[in-house]
mmCIF file of C-alpha atoms in Angstrom:
data_model
loop_
_atom_site.group_PDB
_atom_site.id
_atom_site.type_symbol
_atom_site.label_atom_id
_atom_site.label_comp_id
_atom_site.label_asym_id
_atom_site.label_seq_id
_atom_site.Cartn_x
_atom_site.Cartn_y
_atom_site.Cartn_z
ATOM 1 C CA UNK U 1 7.196 -67.505 29.999
ATOM 2 C CA UNK U 2 9.871 -64.848 29.275
ATOM 3 C CA UNK U 3 9.151 -61.212 29.413
ATOM 4 C CA UNK U 4 10.289 -60.798 25.769
ATOM 5 C CA UNK U 5 7.849 -63.570 24.704
ATOM 6 C CA UNK U 6 4.968 -62.004 26.693
ATOM 7 C CA UNK U 7 5.844 -58.692 25.132
ATOM 8 C CA UNK U 8 5.690 -60.158 21.596
ATOM 9 C CA UNK U 9 2.458 -61.867 22.417
ATOM 10 C CA UNK U 10 1.029 -58.656 23.729
ATOM 11 C CA UNK U 11 1.967 -56.905 20.367
ATOM 12 C CA UNK U 12 0.222 -59.734 18.476
ATOM 13 C CA UNK U 13 -2.922 -60.157 20.560
ATOM 14 C CA UNK U 14 -2.831 -58.054 23.721
ATOM 15 C CA UNK U 15 -5.210 -55.291 24.892
ATOM 16 C CA UNK U 16 -4.676 -51.855 26.382
ATOM 17 C CA UNK U 17 -4.774 -53.291 29.912
ATOM 18 C CA UNK U 18 -1.628 -55.294 29.924
ATOM 19 C CA UNK U 19 0.666 -52.640 28.541
ATOM 20 C CA UNK U 20 2.119 -50.796 31.520
ATOM 21 C CA UNK U 21 3.909 -53.732 33.131
ATOM 22 C CA UNK U 22 5.432 -54.939 29.787
ATOM 23 C CA UNK U 23 6.447 -51.255 28.999
ATOM 24 C CA UNK U 24 8.837 -51.469 32.063
ATOM 25 C CA UNK U 25 10.438 -54.651 30.600
ATOM 26 C CA UNK U 26 10.616 -53.282 27.064
ATOM 27 C CA UNK U 27 12.390 -50.114 28.323
ATOM 28 C CA UNK U 28 15.242 -52.258 29.703
ATOM 29 C CA UNK U 29 15.471 -54.857 26.859
ATOM 30 C CA UNK U 30 17.115 -53.811 23.513
ATOM 31 C CA UNK U 31 15.158 -55.904 21.057
ATOM 32 C CA UNK U 32 11.833 -55.120 22.795
ATOM 33 C CA UNK U 33 12.777 -51.385 23.151
ATOM 34 C CA UNK U 34 12.877 -51.123 19.313
ATOM 35 C CA UNK U 35 9.177 -52.415 19.158
ATOM 36 C CA UNK U 36 8.291 -50.043 22.048
ATOM 37 C CA UNK U 37 9.908 -47.076 20.337
ATOM 38 C CA UNK U 38 7.959 -47.790 17.178
ATOM 39 C CA UNK U 39 4.780 -48.141 19.181
ATOM 40 C CA UNK U 40 5.292 -44.702 20.788
ATOM 41 C CA UNK U 41 6.360 -43.253 17.466
ATOM 42 C CA UNK U 42 2.997 -44.024 15.862
ATOM 43 C CA UNK U 43 1.264 -41.592 18.215
ATOM 44 C CA UNK U 44 3.984 -38.964 17.753
ATOM 45 C CA UNK U 45 3.833 -39.234 14.059
ATOM 46 C CA UNK U 46 0.053 -39.359 13.833
ATOM 47 C CA UNK U 47 -0.576 -35.486 13.975
ATOM 48 C CA UNK U 48 1.699 -35.163 10.975
ATOM 49 C CA UNK U 49 -1.070 -36.742 8.959
ATOM 50 C CA UNK U 50 -3.342 -33.665 9.436
ATOM 51 C CA UNK U 51 -3.897 -32.280 6.001
ATOM 52 C CA UNK U 52 -4.300 -28.530 5.576
ATOM 53 C CA UNK U 53 -4.796 -27.005 2.222
ATOM 54 C CA UNK U 54 -6.568 -23.954 0.846
ATOM 55 C CA UNK U 55 -9.708 -24.571 -0.951
ATOM 56 C CA UNK U 56 -11.235 -21.103 -1.343
ATOM 57 C CA UNK U 57 -13.896 -22.418 -3.821
ATOM 58 C CA UNK U 58 -15.258 -25.021 -1.490
ATOM 59 C CA UNK U 59 -17.704 -22.863 0.484
ATOM 60 C CA UNK U 60 -18.898 -21.161 -2.732
ATOM 61 C CA UNK U 61 -19.633 -24.720 -4.112
ATOM 62 C CA UNK U 62 -21.491 -25.644 -0.962
ATOM 63 C CA UNK U 63 -23.484 -22.464 -0.848
ATOM 64 C CA UNK U 64 -24.438 -22.924 -4.454
ATOM 65 C CA UNK U 65 -25.502 -26.504 -3.848
ATOM 66 C CA UNK U 66 -27.573 -25.427 -0.917
ATOM 67 C CA UNK U 67 -29.365 -22.803 -2.942
ATOM 68 C CA UNK U 68 -29.921 -25.245 -5.732
ATOM 69 C CA UNK U 69 -31.285 -27.727 -3.357
ATOM 70 C CA UNK U 70 -33.634 -25.050 -1.856
ATOM 71 C CA UNK U 71 -34.841 -23.997 -5.244
ATOM 72 C CA UNK U 72 -35.436 -27.662 -6.355
ATOM 73 C CA UNK U 73 -37.335 -28.229 -3.121
ATOM 74 C CA UNK U 74 -39.574 -25.229 -3.537
ATOM 75 C CA UNK U 75 -40.236 -26.187 -7.208
ATOM 76 C CA UNK U 76 -41.072 -29.769 -6.275
ATOM 77 C CA UNK U 77 -43.432 -28.523 -3.436
ATOM 78 C CA UNK U 78 -45.109 -26.142 -5.882
ATOM 79 C CA UNK U 79 -45.594 -28.896 -8.493
ATOM 80 C CA UNK U 80 -46.906 -31.276 -5.804
ATOM 81 C CA UNK U 81 -49.275 -28.648 -4.549
ATOM 82 C CA UNK U 82 -50.633 -27.799 -7.946
ATOM 83 C CA UNK U 83 -50.927 -31.428 -8.907
ATOM 84 C CA UNK U 84 -52.561 -32.333 -5.548
ATOM 85 C CA UNK U 85 -55.207 -29.694 -5.927
ATOM 86 C CA UNK U 86 -57.692 -31.443 -8.312
ATOM 87 C CA UNK U 87 -57.570 -34.957 -6.958
ATOM 88 C CA UNK U 88 -58.010 -33.623 -3.524
ATOM 89 C CA UNK U 89 -60.960 -31.553 -4.517
ATOM 90 C CA UNK U 90 -62.511 -34.541 -6.376
ATOM 91 C CA UNK U 91 -61.849 -36.751 -3.435
ATOM 92 C CA UNK U 92 -63.288 -34.234 -0.921
ATOM 93 C CA UNK U 93 -66.462 -33.938 -3.127
ATOM 94 C CA UNK U 94 -66.865 -37.718 -3.324
ATOM 95 C CA UNK U 95 -66.358 -38.069 0.364
ATOM 96 C CA UNK U 96 -68.942 -35.420 1.092
ATOM 97 C CA UNK U 97 -71.411 -37.133 -1.250
ATOM 98 C CA UNK U 98 -70.799 -40.562 0.353
ATOM 99 C CA UNK U 99 -71.098 -39.058 3.846
ATOM 100 C CA UNK U 100 -74.355 -37.349 2.989
ATOM 101 C CA UNK U 101 -75.850 -40.502 1.615
ATOM 102 C CA UNK U 102 -74.581 -42.500 4.623
ATOM 103 C CA UNK U 103 -76.126 -39.985 7.071
ATOM 104 C CA UNK U 104 -79.509 -40.258 5.176
ATOM 105 C CA UNK U 105 -79.433 -44.032 5.116
ATOM 106 C CA UNK U 106 -77.998 -44.884 8.476
ATOM 107 C CA UNK U 107 -78.967 -42.009 10.860
ATOM 108 C CA UNK U 108 -76.537 -42.745 13.697
ATOM 109 C CA UNK U 109 -77.679 -42.986 17.271
ATOM 110 C CA UNK U 110 -76.684 -40.299 19.863
ATOM 111 C CA UNK U 111 -73.897 -42.475 21.209
ATOM 112 C CA UNK U 112 -72.509 -43.089 17.748
ATOM 113 C CA UNK U 113 -72.787 -39.253 17.037
ATOM 114 C CA UNK U 114 -70.651 -38.578 20.113
ATOM 115 C CA UNK U 115 -68.104 -41.090 18.912
ATOM 116 C CA UNK U 116 -68.007 -39.509 15.437
ATOM 117 C CA UNK U 117 -67.488 -36.048 16.860
ATOM 118 C CA UNK U 118 -64.911 -37.147 19.439
ATOM 119 C CA UNK U 119 -61.739 -35.127 19.545
ATOM 120 C CA UNK U 120 -59.524 -38.180 18.927
ATOM 121 C CA UNK U 121 -60.651 -38.228 15.136
ATOM 122 C CA UNK U 122 -59.329 -34.813 14.635
ATOM 123 C CA UNK U 123 -55.746 -35.756 15.629
ATOM 124 C CA UNK U 124 -53.272 -37.146 13.107
ATOM 125 C CA UNK U 125 -52.146 -40.868 13.543
ATOM 126 C CA UNK U 126 -48.536 -40.117 14.261
ATOM 127 C CA UNK U 127 -47.901 -36.909 16.157
ATOM 128 C CA UNK U 128 -44.656 -35.358 17.418
ATOM 129 C CA UNK U 129 -45.819 -36.464 20.918
ATOM 130 C CA UNK U 130 -46.091 -40.118 19.792
ATOM 131 C CA UNK U 131 -42.682 -39.946 18.142
ATOM 132 C CA UNK U 132 -41.258 -38.481 21.285
ATOM 133 C CA UNK U 133 -42.650 -41.375 23.321
ATOM 134 C CA UNK U 134 -41.151 -43.891 20.896
ATOM 135 C CA UNK U 135 -37.808 -42.045 21.291
ATOM 136 C CA UNK U 136 -38.040 -42.067 25.009
ATOM 137 C CA UNK U 137 -38.672 -45.761 25.101
ATOM 138 C CA UNK U 138 -35.869 -46.330 22.620
ATOM 139 C CA UNK U 139 -33.474 -44.354 24.944
ATOM 140 C CA UNK U 140 -34.528 -46.519 27.893
ATOM 141 C CA UNK U 141 -33.948 -49.647 25.733
ATOM 142 C CA UNK U 142 -30.466 -48.321 24.611
ATOM 143 C CA UNK U 143 -29.586 -47.589 28.248
ATOM 144 C CA UNK U 144 -30.466 -51.126 29.373
ATOM 145 C CA UNK U 145 -28.318 -52.470 26.396
ATOM 146 C CA UNK U 146 -25.419 -50.312 27.561
ATOM 147 C CA UNK U 147 -25.710 -51.641 31.082
ATOM 148 C CA UNK U 148 -25.513 -55.216 29.556
ATOM 149 C CA UNK U 149 -22.660 -53.971 27.456
ATOM 150 C CA UNK U 150 -20.743 -52.827 30.643
ATOM 151 C CA UNK U 151 -21.290 -56.375 32.160
ATOM 152 C CA UNK U 152 -19.840 -57.993 29.125
ATOM 153 C CA UNK U 153 -17.072 -55.471 28.550
ATOM 154 C CA UNK U 154 -14.297 -57.117 30.736
ATOM 155 C CA UNK U 155 -14.682 -60.418 28.825
ATOM 156 C CA UNK U 156 -14.790 -58.618 25.414
ATOM 157 C CA UNK U 157 -11.771 -56.544 26.240
ATOM 158 C CA UNK U 158 -9.616 -59.695 26.791
ATOM 159 C CA UNK U 159 -11.437 -62.452 24.806
ATOM 160 C CA UNK U 160 -10.160 -65.796 26.016
ATOM 161 C CA UNK U 161 -11.857 -68.021 23.338
ATOM 162 C CA UNK U 162 -12.302 -67.795 19.534
ATOM 163 C CA UNK U 163 -16.031 -67.636 20.203
ATOM 164 C CA UNK U 164 -15.620 -64.473 22.265
ATOM 165 C CA UNK U 165 -13.423 -62.933 19.600
ATOM 166 C CA UNK U 166 -16.089 -63.541 17.080
ATOM 167 C CA UNK U 167 -18.741 -62.094 19.394
ATOM 168 C CA UNK U 168 -16.677 -58.978 19.602
ATOM 169 C CA UNK U 169 -16.305 -58.699 15.843
ATOM 170 C CA UNK U 170 -20.088 -59.189 15.469
ATOM 171 C CA UNK U 171 -20.767 -56.483 18.057
ATOM 172 C CA UNK U 172 -18.487 -54.106 16.135
ATOM 173 C CA UNK U 173 -20.516 -54.762 12.998
ATOM 174 C CA UNK U 174 -23.751 -54.328 14.782
ATOM 175 C CA UNK U 175 -22.463 -50.962 16.234
ATOM 176 C CA UNK U 176 -21.613 -49.954 12.723
ATOM 177 C CA UNK U 177 -25.138 -50.768 11.505
ATOM 178 C CA UNK U 178 -26.683 -48.890 14.488
ATOM 179 C CA UNK U 179 -24.487 -45.800 13.773
ATOM 180 C CA UNK U 180 -25.623 -45.739 10.161
ATOM 181 C CA UNK U 181 -29.272 -46.263 10.940
ATOM 182 C CA UNK U 182 -29.135 -43.576 13.655
ATOM 183 C CA UNK U 183 -27.531 -41.169 11.205
ATOM 184 C CA UNK U 184 -30.357 -41.866 8.706
ATOM 185 C CA UNK U 185 -32.930 -41.515 11.341
ATOM 186 C CA UNK U 186 -31.464 -38.106 12.339
ATOM 187 C CA UNK U 187 -32.325 -37.053 8.880
ATOM 188 C CA UNK U 188 -35.826 -38.719 8.806
ATOM 189 C CA UNK U 189 -37.269 -39.150 12.235
ATOM 190 C CA UNK U 190 -40.680 -40.295 11.078
ATOM 191 C CA UNK U 191 -39.457 -43.232 8.963
ATOM 192 C CA UNK U 192 -41.037 -46.264 10.729
ATOM 193 C CA UNK U 193 -39.180 -48.673 8.460
ATOM 194 C CA UNK U 194 -35.783 -47.380 9.659
ATOM 195 C CA UNK U 195 -36.980 -47.562 13.287
ATOM 196 C CA UNK U 196 -37.992 -51.179 12.866
ATOM 197 C CA UNK U 197 -34.672 -52.002 11.388
ATOM 198 C CA UNK U 198 -32.855 -50.232 14.150
ATOM 199 C CA UNK U 199 -34.923 -52.119 16.713
ATOM 200 C CA UNK U 200 -33.996 -55.432 15.069
ATOM 201 C CA UNK U 201 -30.299 -54.615 15.198
ATOM 202 C CA UNK U 202 -30.660 -53.495 18.790
ATOM 203 C CA UNK U 203 -32.389 -56.764 19.645
ATOM 204 C CA UNK U 204 -29.586 -58.658 17.837
ATOM 205 C CA UNK U 205 -27.024 -56.735 19.928
ATOM 206 C CA UNK U 206 -28.889 -57.503 23.194
ATOM 207 C CA UNK U 207 -29.037 -61.264 22.272
ATOM 208 C CA UNK U 208 -25.329 -61.281 21.465
ATOM 209 C CA UNK U 209 -24.469 -59.418 24.612
ATOM 210 C CA UNK U 210 -26.549 -61.969 26.555
ATOM 211 C CA UNK U 211 -24.539 -64.799 24.997
ATOM 212 C CA UNK U 212 -21.309 -63.089 25.924
ATOM 213 C CA UNK U 213 -22.414 -62.713 29.560
ATOM 214 C CA UNK U 214 -23.584 -66.394 29.647
ATOM 215 C CA UNK U 215 -20.231 -67.457 28.097
ATOM 216 C CA UNK U 216 -18.563 -65.431 30.853
ATOM 217 C CA UNK U 217 -20.356 -67.398 33.454
ATOM 218 C CA UNK U 218 -19.821 -70.791 32.022
ATOM 219 C CA UNK N 1 -10.084 -20.551 7.914
ATOM 220 C CA UNK N 2 -9.038 -22.024 11.211
ATOM 221 C CA UNK N 3 -10.322 -19.074 13.189
ATOM 222 C CA UNK N 4 -7.967 -19.673 16.100
ATOM 223 C CA UNK N 5 -9.929 -22.753 17.021
ATOM 224 C CA UNK N 6 -7.766 -25.289 18.797
ATOM 225 C CA UNK N 7 -8.253 -28.881 19.770
ATOM 226 C CA UNK N 8 -9.390 -29.316 23.425
ATOM 227 C CA UNK N 9 -7.621 -31.532 25.865
ATOM 228 C CA UNK N 10 -8.637 -35.121 25.151
ATOM 229 C CA UNK N 11 -9.896 -36.402 28.401
ATOM 230 C CA UNK N 12 -13.497 -35.483 29.539
ATOM 231 C CA UNK N 13 -15.383 -32.508 28.211
ATOM 232 C CA UNK N 14 -18.263 -32.243 26.024
ATOM 233 C CA UNK N 15 -17.444 -29.792 23.234
ATOM 234 C CA UNK N 16 -15.470 -30.577 20.097
ATOM 235 C CA UNK N 17 -13.449 -27.358 20.249
ATOM 236 C CA UNK N 18 -12.591 -24.748 22.850
ATOM 237 C CA UNK N 19 -11.947 -21.097 22.761
ATOM 238 C CA UNK N 20 -10.615 -19.113 25.774
ATOM 239 C CA UNK N 21 -14.070 -18.895 27.190
ATOM 240 C CA UNK N 22 -15.806 -22.252 27.209
ATOM 241 C CA UNK N 23 -19.184 -20.803 28.031
ATOM 242 C CA UNK N 24 -18.915 -18.924 24.695
ATOM 243 C CA UNK N 25 -18.716 -22.236 22.899
ATOM 244 C CA UNK N 26 -22.006 -23.693 24.096
ATOM 245 C CA UNK N 27 -23.966 -20.523 23.130
ATOM 246 C CA UNK N 28 -22.783 -20.426 19.431
ATOM 247 C CA UNK N 29 -23.492 -24.248 19.269
ATOM 248 C CA UNK N 30 -27.078 -23.582 20.288
ATOM 249 C CA UNK N 31 -27.378 -20.569 17.992
ATOM 250 C CA UNK N 32 -25.809 -22.472 15.136
ATOM 251 C CA UNK N 33 -28.386 -25.283 15.585
ATOM 252 C CA UNK N 34 -31.294 -22.786 15.819
ATOM 253 C CA UNK N 35 -30.021 -21.070 12.668
ATOM 254 C CA UNK N 36 -29.576 -24.371 10.828
ATOM 255 C CA UNK N 37 -33.037 -25.530 11.705
ATOM 256 C CA UNK N 38 -34.322 -22.339 10.193
ATOM 257 C CA UNK N 39 -32.373 -23.025 7.088
ATOM 258 C CA UNK N 40 -30.221 -20.000 7.590
ATOM 259 C CA UNK N 41 -27.255 -20.322 5.284
ATOM 260 C CA UNK N 42 -24.954 -18.097 7.338
ATOM 261 C CA UNK N 43 -25.283 -20.681 10.206
ATOM 262 C CA UNK N 44 -23.856 -23.345 7.872
ATOM 263 C CA UNK N 45 -21.200 -20.889 6.837
ATOM 264 C CA UNK N 46 -20.178 -20.375 10.450
ATOM 265 C CA UNK N 47 -20.137 -24.226 10.913
ATOM 266 C CA UNK N 48 -17.901 -24.488 7.886
ATOM 267 C CA UNK N 49 -15.550 -21.748 9.094
ATOM 268 C CA UNK N 50 -15.130 -23.406 12.407
ATOM 269 C CA UNK N 51 -14.956 -27.101 11.283
ATOM 270 C CA UNK N 52 -14.324 -27.026 7.568
ATOM 271 C CA UNK N 53 -10.538 -27.489 7.745
ATOM 272 C CA UNK N 54 -10.746 -30.388 10.191
ATOM 273 C CA UNK N 55 -13.577 -31.968 8.260
ATOM 274 C CA UNK N 56 -11.507 -31.822 5.025
ATOM 275 C CA UNK N 57 -8.471 -33.307 6.826
ATOM 276 C CA UNK N 58 -10.636 -36.165 8.309
ATOM 277 C CA UNK N 59 -12.223 -36.905 4.940
ATOM 278 C CA UNK N 60 -8.868 -36.728 3.154
ATOM 279 C CA UNK N 61 -7.376 -39.287 5.631
ATOM 280 C CA UNK N 62 -10.348 -41.607 5.146
ATOM 281 C CA UNK N 63 -10.594 -41.291 1.400
ATOM 282 C CA UNK N 64 -6.947 -40.696 0.429
ATOM 283 C CA UNK N 65 -7.782 -37.854 -2.043
ATOM 284 C CA UNK N 66 -8.210 -34.192 -1.522
ATOM 285 C CA UNK N 67 -10.778 -33.761 -4.239
ATOM 286 C CA UNK N 68 -12.902 -36.573 -2.952
ATOM 287 C CA UNK N 69 -12.503 -35.058 0.534
ATOM 288 C CA UNK N 70 -13.881 -31.750 -0.644
ATOM 289 C CA UNK N 71 -16.751 -33.664 -2.427
ATOM 290 C CA UNK N 72 -17.513 -35.448 0.794
ATOM 291 C CA UNK N 73 -17.556 -32.187 2.812
ATOM 292 C CA UNK N 74 -19.901 -30.650 0.291
ATOM 293 C CA UNK N 75 -22.206 -33.607 0.402
ATOM 294 C CA UNK N 76 -22.178 -33.527 4.171
ATOM 295 C CA UNK N 77 -23.259 -29.932 4.221
ATOM 296 C CA UNK N 78 -25.979 -30.630 1.865
ATOM 297 C CA UNK N 79 -27.221 -33.549 3.928
ATOM 298 C CA UNK N 80 -27.262 -31.533 7.106
ATOM 299 C CA UNK N 81 -28.951 -28.575 5.407
ATOM 300 C CA UNK N 82 -31.732 -30.922 4.107
ATOM 301 C CA UNK N 83 -32.239 -32.612 7.497
ATOM 302 C CA UNK N 84 -31.445 -29.807 9.972
ATOM 303 C CA UNK N 85 -35.028 -28.814 10.370
ATOM 304 C CA UNK N 86 -35.969 -32.309 11.699
ATOM 305 C CA UNK N 87 -32.760 -32.750 13.691
ATOM 306 C CA UNK N 88 -33.595 -33.520 17.359
ATOM 307 C CA UNK N 89 -30.547 -35.648 18.114
ATOM 308 C CA UNK N 90 -28.943 -35.584 21.541
ATOM 309 C CA UNK N 91 -25.555 -34.770 19.989
ATOM 310 C CA UNK N 92 -24.414 -31.234 19.096
ATOM 311 C CA UNK N 93 -24.658 -29.964 15.604
ATOM 312 C CA UNK N 94 -20.954 -30.280 15.008
ATOM 313 C CA UNK N 95 -20.865 -33.839 16.373
ATOM 314 C CA UNK N 96 -23.723 -34.664 14.061
ATOM 315 C CA UNK N 97 -21.895 -32.988 11.153
ATOM 316 C CA UNK N 98 -18.781 -35.108 11.805
ATOM 317 C CA UNK N 99 -20.966 -38.320 12.000
ATOM 318 C CA UNK N 100 -22.681 -37.534 8.713
ATOM 319 C CA UNK N 101 -19.255 -36.855 7.200
ATOM 320 C CA UNK N 102 -17.804 -40.162 8.329
ATOM 321 C CA UNK N 103 -20.841 -42.037 6.965
ATOM 322 C CA UNK N 104 -20.613 -40.157 3.670
ATOM 323 C CA UNK N 105 -16.899 -41.213 3.489
ATOM 324 C CA UNK N 106 -18.011 -44.790 4.137
ATOM 325 C CA UNK N 107 -20.532 -44.560 1.326
ATOM 326 C CA UNK N 108 -17.971 -43.179 -1.001
ATOM 327 C CA UNK N 109 -15.498 -45.969 -0.103
ATOM 328 C CA UNK N 110 -18.336 -48.589 -0.725
ATOM 329 C CA UNK N 111 -19.010 -46.932 -4.123
ATOM 330 C CA UNK N 112 -15.396 -46.900 -4.941
ATOM 331 C CA UNK N 113 -15.108 -50.627 -3.953
ATOM 332 C CA UNK N 114 -17.737 -51.417 -6.567
ATOM 333 C CA UNK N 115 -15.671 -49.967 -9.277
ATOM 334 C CA UNK N 116 -12.221 -51.227 -8.725
ATOM 335 C CA UNK N 117 -11.095 -50.165 -12.168
ATOM 336 C CA UNK N 118 -10.614 -46.635 -11.066
ATOM 337 C CA UNK N 119 -8.081 -46.618 -8.312
ATOM 338 C CA UNK N 120 -7.440 -43.270 -6.439
ATOM 339 C CA UNK N 121 -3.977 -41.988 -6.182
ATOM 340 C CA UNK N 122 -3.130 -39.526 -3.547
ATOM 341 C CA UNK N 123 -1.800 -36.438 -5.150
ATOM 342 C CA UNK N 124 -1.101 -34.023 -2.392
ATOM 343 C CA UNK N 125 -2.082 -30.462 -3.231
ATOM 344 C CA UNK N 126 0.003 -27.611 -1.945
ATOM 345 C CA UNK N 127 -0.280 -28.223 1.733
ATOM 346 C CA UNK N 128 0.190 -25.845 4.602
ATOM 347 C CA UNK N 129 1.354 -27.863 7.548
ATOM 348 C CA UNK N 130 1.581 -24.938 9.868
ATOM 349 C CA UNK N 131 -0.814 -26.353 12.348
ATOM 350 C CA UNK N 132 0.509 -29.964 12.176
ATOM 351 C CA UNK N 133 3.036 -30.282 15.102
ATOM 352 C CA UNK N 134 4.998 -33.153 13.527
ATOM 353 C CA UNK N 135 4.714 -32.431 9.850
ATOM 354 C CA UNK N 136 8.244 -33.646 9.013
ATOM 355 C CA UNK N 137 8.127 -36.783 11.132
ATOM 356 C CA UNK N 138 10.190 -39.535 9.490
ATOM 357 C CA UNK N 139 7.417 -42.083 9.874
ATOM 358 C CA UNK N 140 4.799 -39.877 8.199
ATOM 359 C CA UNK N 141 4.868 -41.456 4.708
ATOM 360 C CA UNK N 142 5.003 -45.080 5.996
ATOM 361 C CA UNK N 143 2.269 -44.386 8.506
ATOM 362 C CA UNK N 144 0.021 -42.892 5.809
ATOM 363 C CA UNK N 145 0.543 -46.016 3.612
ATOM 364 C CA UNK N 146 -0.219 -48.366 6.576
ATOM 365 C CA UNK N 147 -3.248 -46.420 7.628
ATOM 366 C CA UNK N 148 -4.671 -46.686 4.105
ATOM 367 C CA UNK N 149 -4.638 -50.528 4.539
ATOM 368 C CA UNK N 150 -6.712 -50.524 7.738
ATOM 369 C CA UNK N 151 -10.329 -51.315 7.666
ATOM 370 C CA UNK N 152 -12.507 -48.218 7.417
ATOM 371 C CA UNK N 153 -13.881 -48.312 10.994
ATOM 372 C CA UNK N 154 -10.511 -48.693 12.757
ATOM 373 C CA UNK N 155 -8.971 -46.115 10.416
ATOM 374 C CA UNK N 156 -11.840 -43.647 11.321
ATOM 375 C CA UNK N 157 -11.277 -44.193 15.043
ATOM 376 C CA UNK N 158 -7.536 -43.787 14.659
ATOM 377 C CA UNK N 159 -7.681 -40.665 12.592
ATOM 378 C CA UNK N 160 -10.343 -39.026 14.844
ATOM 379 C CA UNK N 161 -8.371 -39.750 18.027
ATOM 380 C CA UNK N 162 -4.696 -39.721 17.095
ATOM 381 C CA UNK N 163 -4.637 -37.462 14.048
ATOM 382 C CA UNK N 164 -7.386 -34.874 14.728
ATOM 383 C CA UNK N 165 -7.202 -35.054 18.529
ATOM 384 C CA UNK N 166 -10.817 -35.744 19.448
ATOM 385 C CA UNK N 167 -11.443 -37.377 22.908
ATOM 386 C CA UNK N 168 -12.688 -40.965 23.052
ATOM 387 C CA UNK N 169 -15.998 -39.597 24.197
ATOM 388 C CA UNK N 170 -16.251 -37.497 21.096
ATOM 389 C CA UNK N 171 -15.009 -40.335 18.784
ATOM 390 C CA UNK N 172 -17.685 -42.565 20.399
ATOM 391 C CA UNK N 173 -20.368 -39.922 19.712
ATOM 392 C CA UNK N 174 -19.244 -39.498 16.136
ATOM 393 C CA UNK N 175 -19.012 -43.185 15.380
ATOM 394 C CA UNK N 176 -22.059 -44.055 17.366
ATOM 395 C CA UNK N 177 -20.329 -46.396 19.789
ATOM 396 C CA UNK N 178 -19.615 -46.343 23.515
ATOM 397 C CA UNK N 179 -16.359 -44.784 24.727
ATOM 398 C CA UNK N 180 -14.931 -48.080 25.535
ATOM 399 C CA UNK N 181 -15.414 -49.326 22.002
ATOM 400 C CA UNK N 182 -13.616 -46.188 20.719
ATOM 401 C CA UNK N 183 -10.634 -47.074 23.041
ATOM 402 C CA UNK N 184 -10.536 -50.578 21.695
ATOM 403 C CA UNK N 185 -10.861 -49.491 18.023
ATOM 404 C CA UNK N 186 -8.003 -46.995 18.392
ATOM 405 C CA UNK N 187 -5.834 -49.562 20.225
ATOM 406 C CA UNK N 188 -6.474 -52.328 17.553
ATOM 407 C CA UNK N 189 -5.724 -49.813 14.779
ATOM 408 C CA UNK N 190 -2.423 -48.832 16.508
ATOM 409 C CA UNK N 191 -1.418 -52.544 16.946
ATOM 410 C CA UNK N 192 -2.178 -53.249 13.281
ATOM 411 C CA UNK N 193 -0.201 -50.249 12.213
ATOM 412 C CA UNK N 194 2.734 -51.336 14.464
ATOM 413 C CA UNK N 195 2.597 -54.697 12.781
ATOM 414 C CA UNK N 196 2.632 -53.312 9.371
ATOM 415 C CA UNK N 197 5.286 -50.716 10.003
ATOM 416 C CA UNK N 198 7.518 -53.330 11.625
ATOM 417 C CA UNK N 199 6.991 -55.641 8.678
ATOM 418 C CA UNK N 200 7.939 -52.983 6.130
ATOM 419 C CA UNK N 201 10.985 -51.995 8.288
ATOM 420 C CA UNK N 202 12.159 -55.495 8.283
ATOM 421 C CA UNK N 203 11.590 -55.985 4.564
ATOM 422 C CA UNK N 204 13.810 -52.872 3.961
ATOM 423 C CA UNK N 205 16.609 -54.009 6.217
#
């Protein structure tokens, strides 16, 4: 295959890896040199797309929005607290009544009493510690997926079959979904629904990478 | 508003920006994060002073409109203000801010796609290109038009790396992808731009 054709094919389908050897050819070949010049000009022209303009009002707008958000949050908290007061009081009274009746009727044994006064009942269901454990396991899982990703990377960088190309596209979509979910989770760490969704996407990524690695072996 | 902040050399490194004393960068980042967690508005103001210009430029290149870019930056600051107290991410506050900004831009693009009857036209405001090294590059207008035709993900990677000067590691952190994926995305974007620019050049000839 001629170098010109290889250069053209590289422009159509190539990857970063094959560039240096073809660059030498293009520097010495008039038609290919034009393509190469345009290729290099893209990076040279890119910084000219930086946009700088004065917007003296922008910080004022942001500050105002932050203060409004803070006021709305405080007002909402105040409303919730005042609304929550009577139902909580009623619920506490009802609970106390039921507990008193229960104690009179059932009279728990010493063992049961120990169980009822055990410290574990005083802790909330999902604590910061528990969440930290979840995050640590998630980090380990992500690290193992990254290792798998490195195994699959050479094949994905130069996909030799349409199937591998579609795997690569799928992985890009999955990475987008992961980035979005992680961004949402950064804002709401205790959201278990988001965590489940993120886990499902990671599992799909793991499954896809395994298929890529198997494809590599076959 | 740029505060003498300059883009760090692309390869390696962990911080988004550098000043003459790199140790002095890490400390303000930590301080900023602490302030942001406390809900201290001045911490957000400092973040805006350091990164606001770059955030506006990034959003403008993703959205194609200066007014939408300013809206996106405002929405980003509001989001990070609301979530800062619970932020425990491994990334720095500024990386997180850029990540939220990119996702905000994606949301705006999705919303815009749902109402195609209101196309956005880029009307450039009075622009100071003092810090753009190749402001009068002959390819600028064609490149901007070709960039607008790219899919949002490749466009974001290209703008972050080639236009705004982030390293691949930083682009990866912002887009939530490995460094290698950032390289692939930028390379694919550049190849697509080359194809489009060559096509329009031939059409004109």
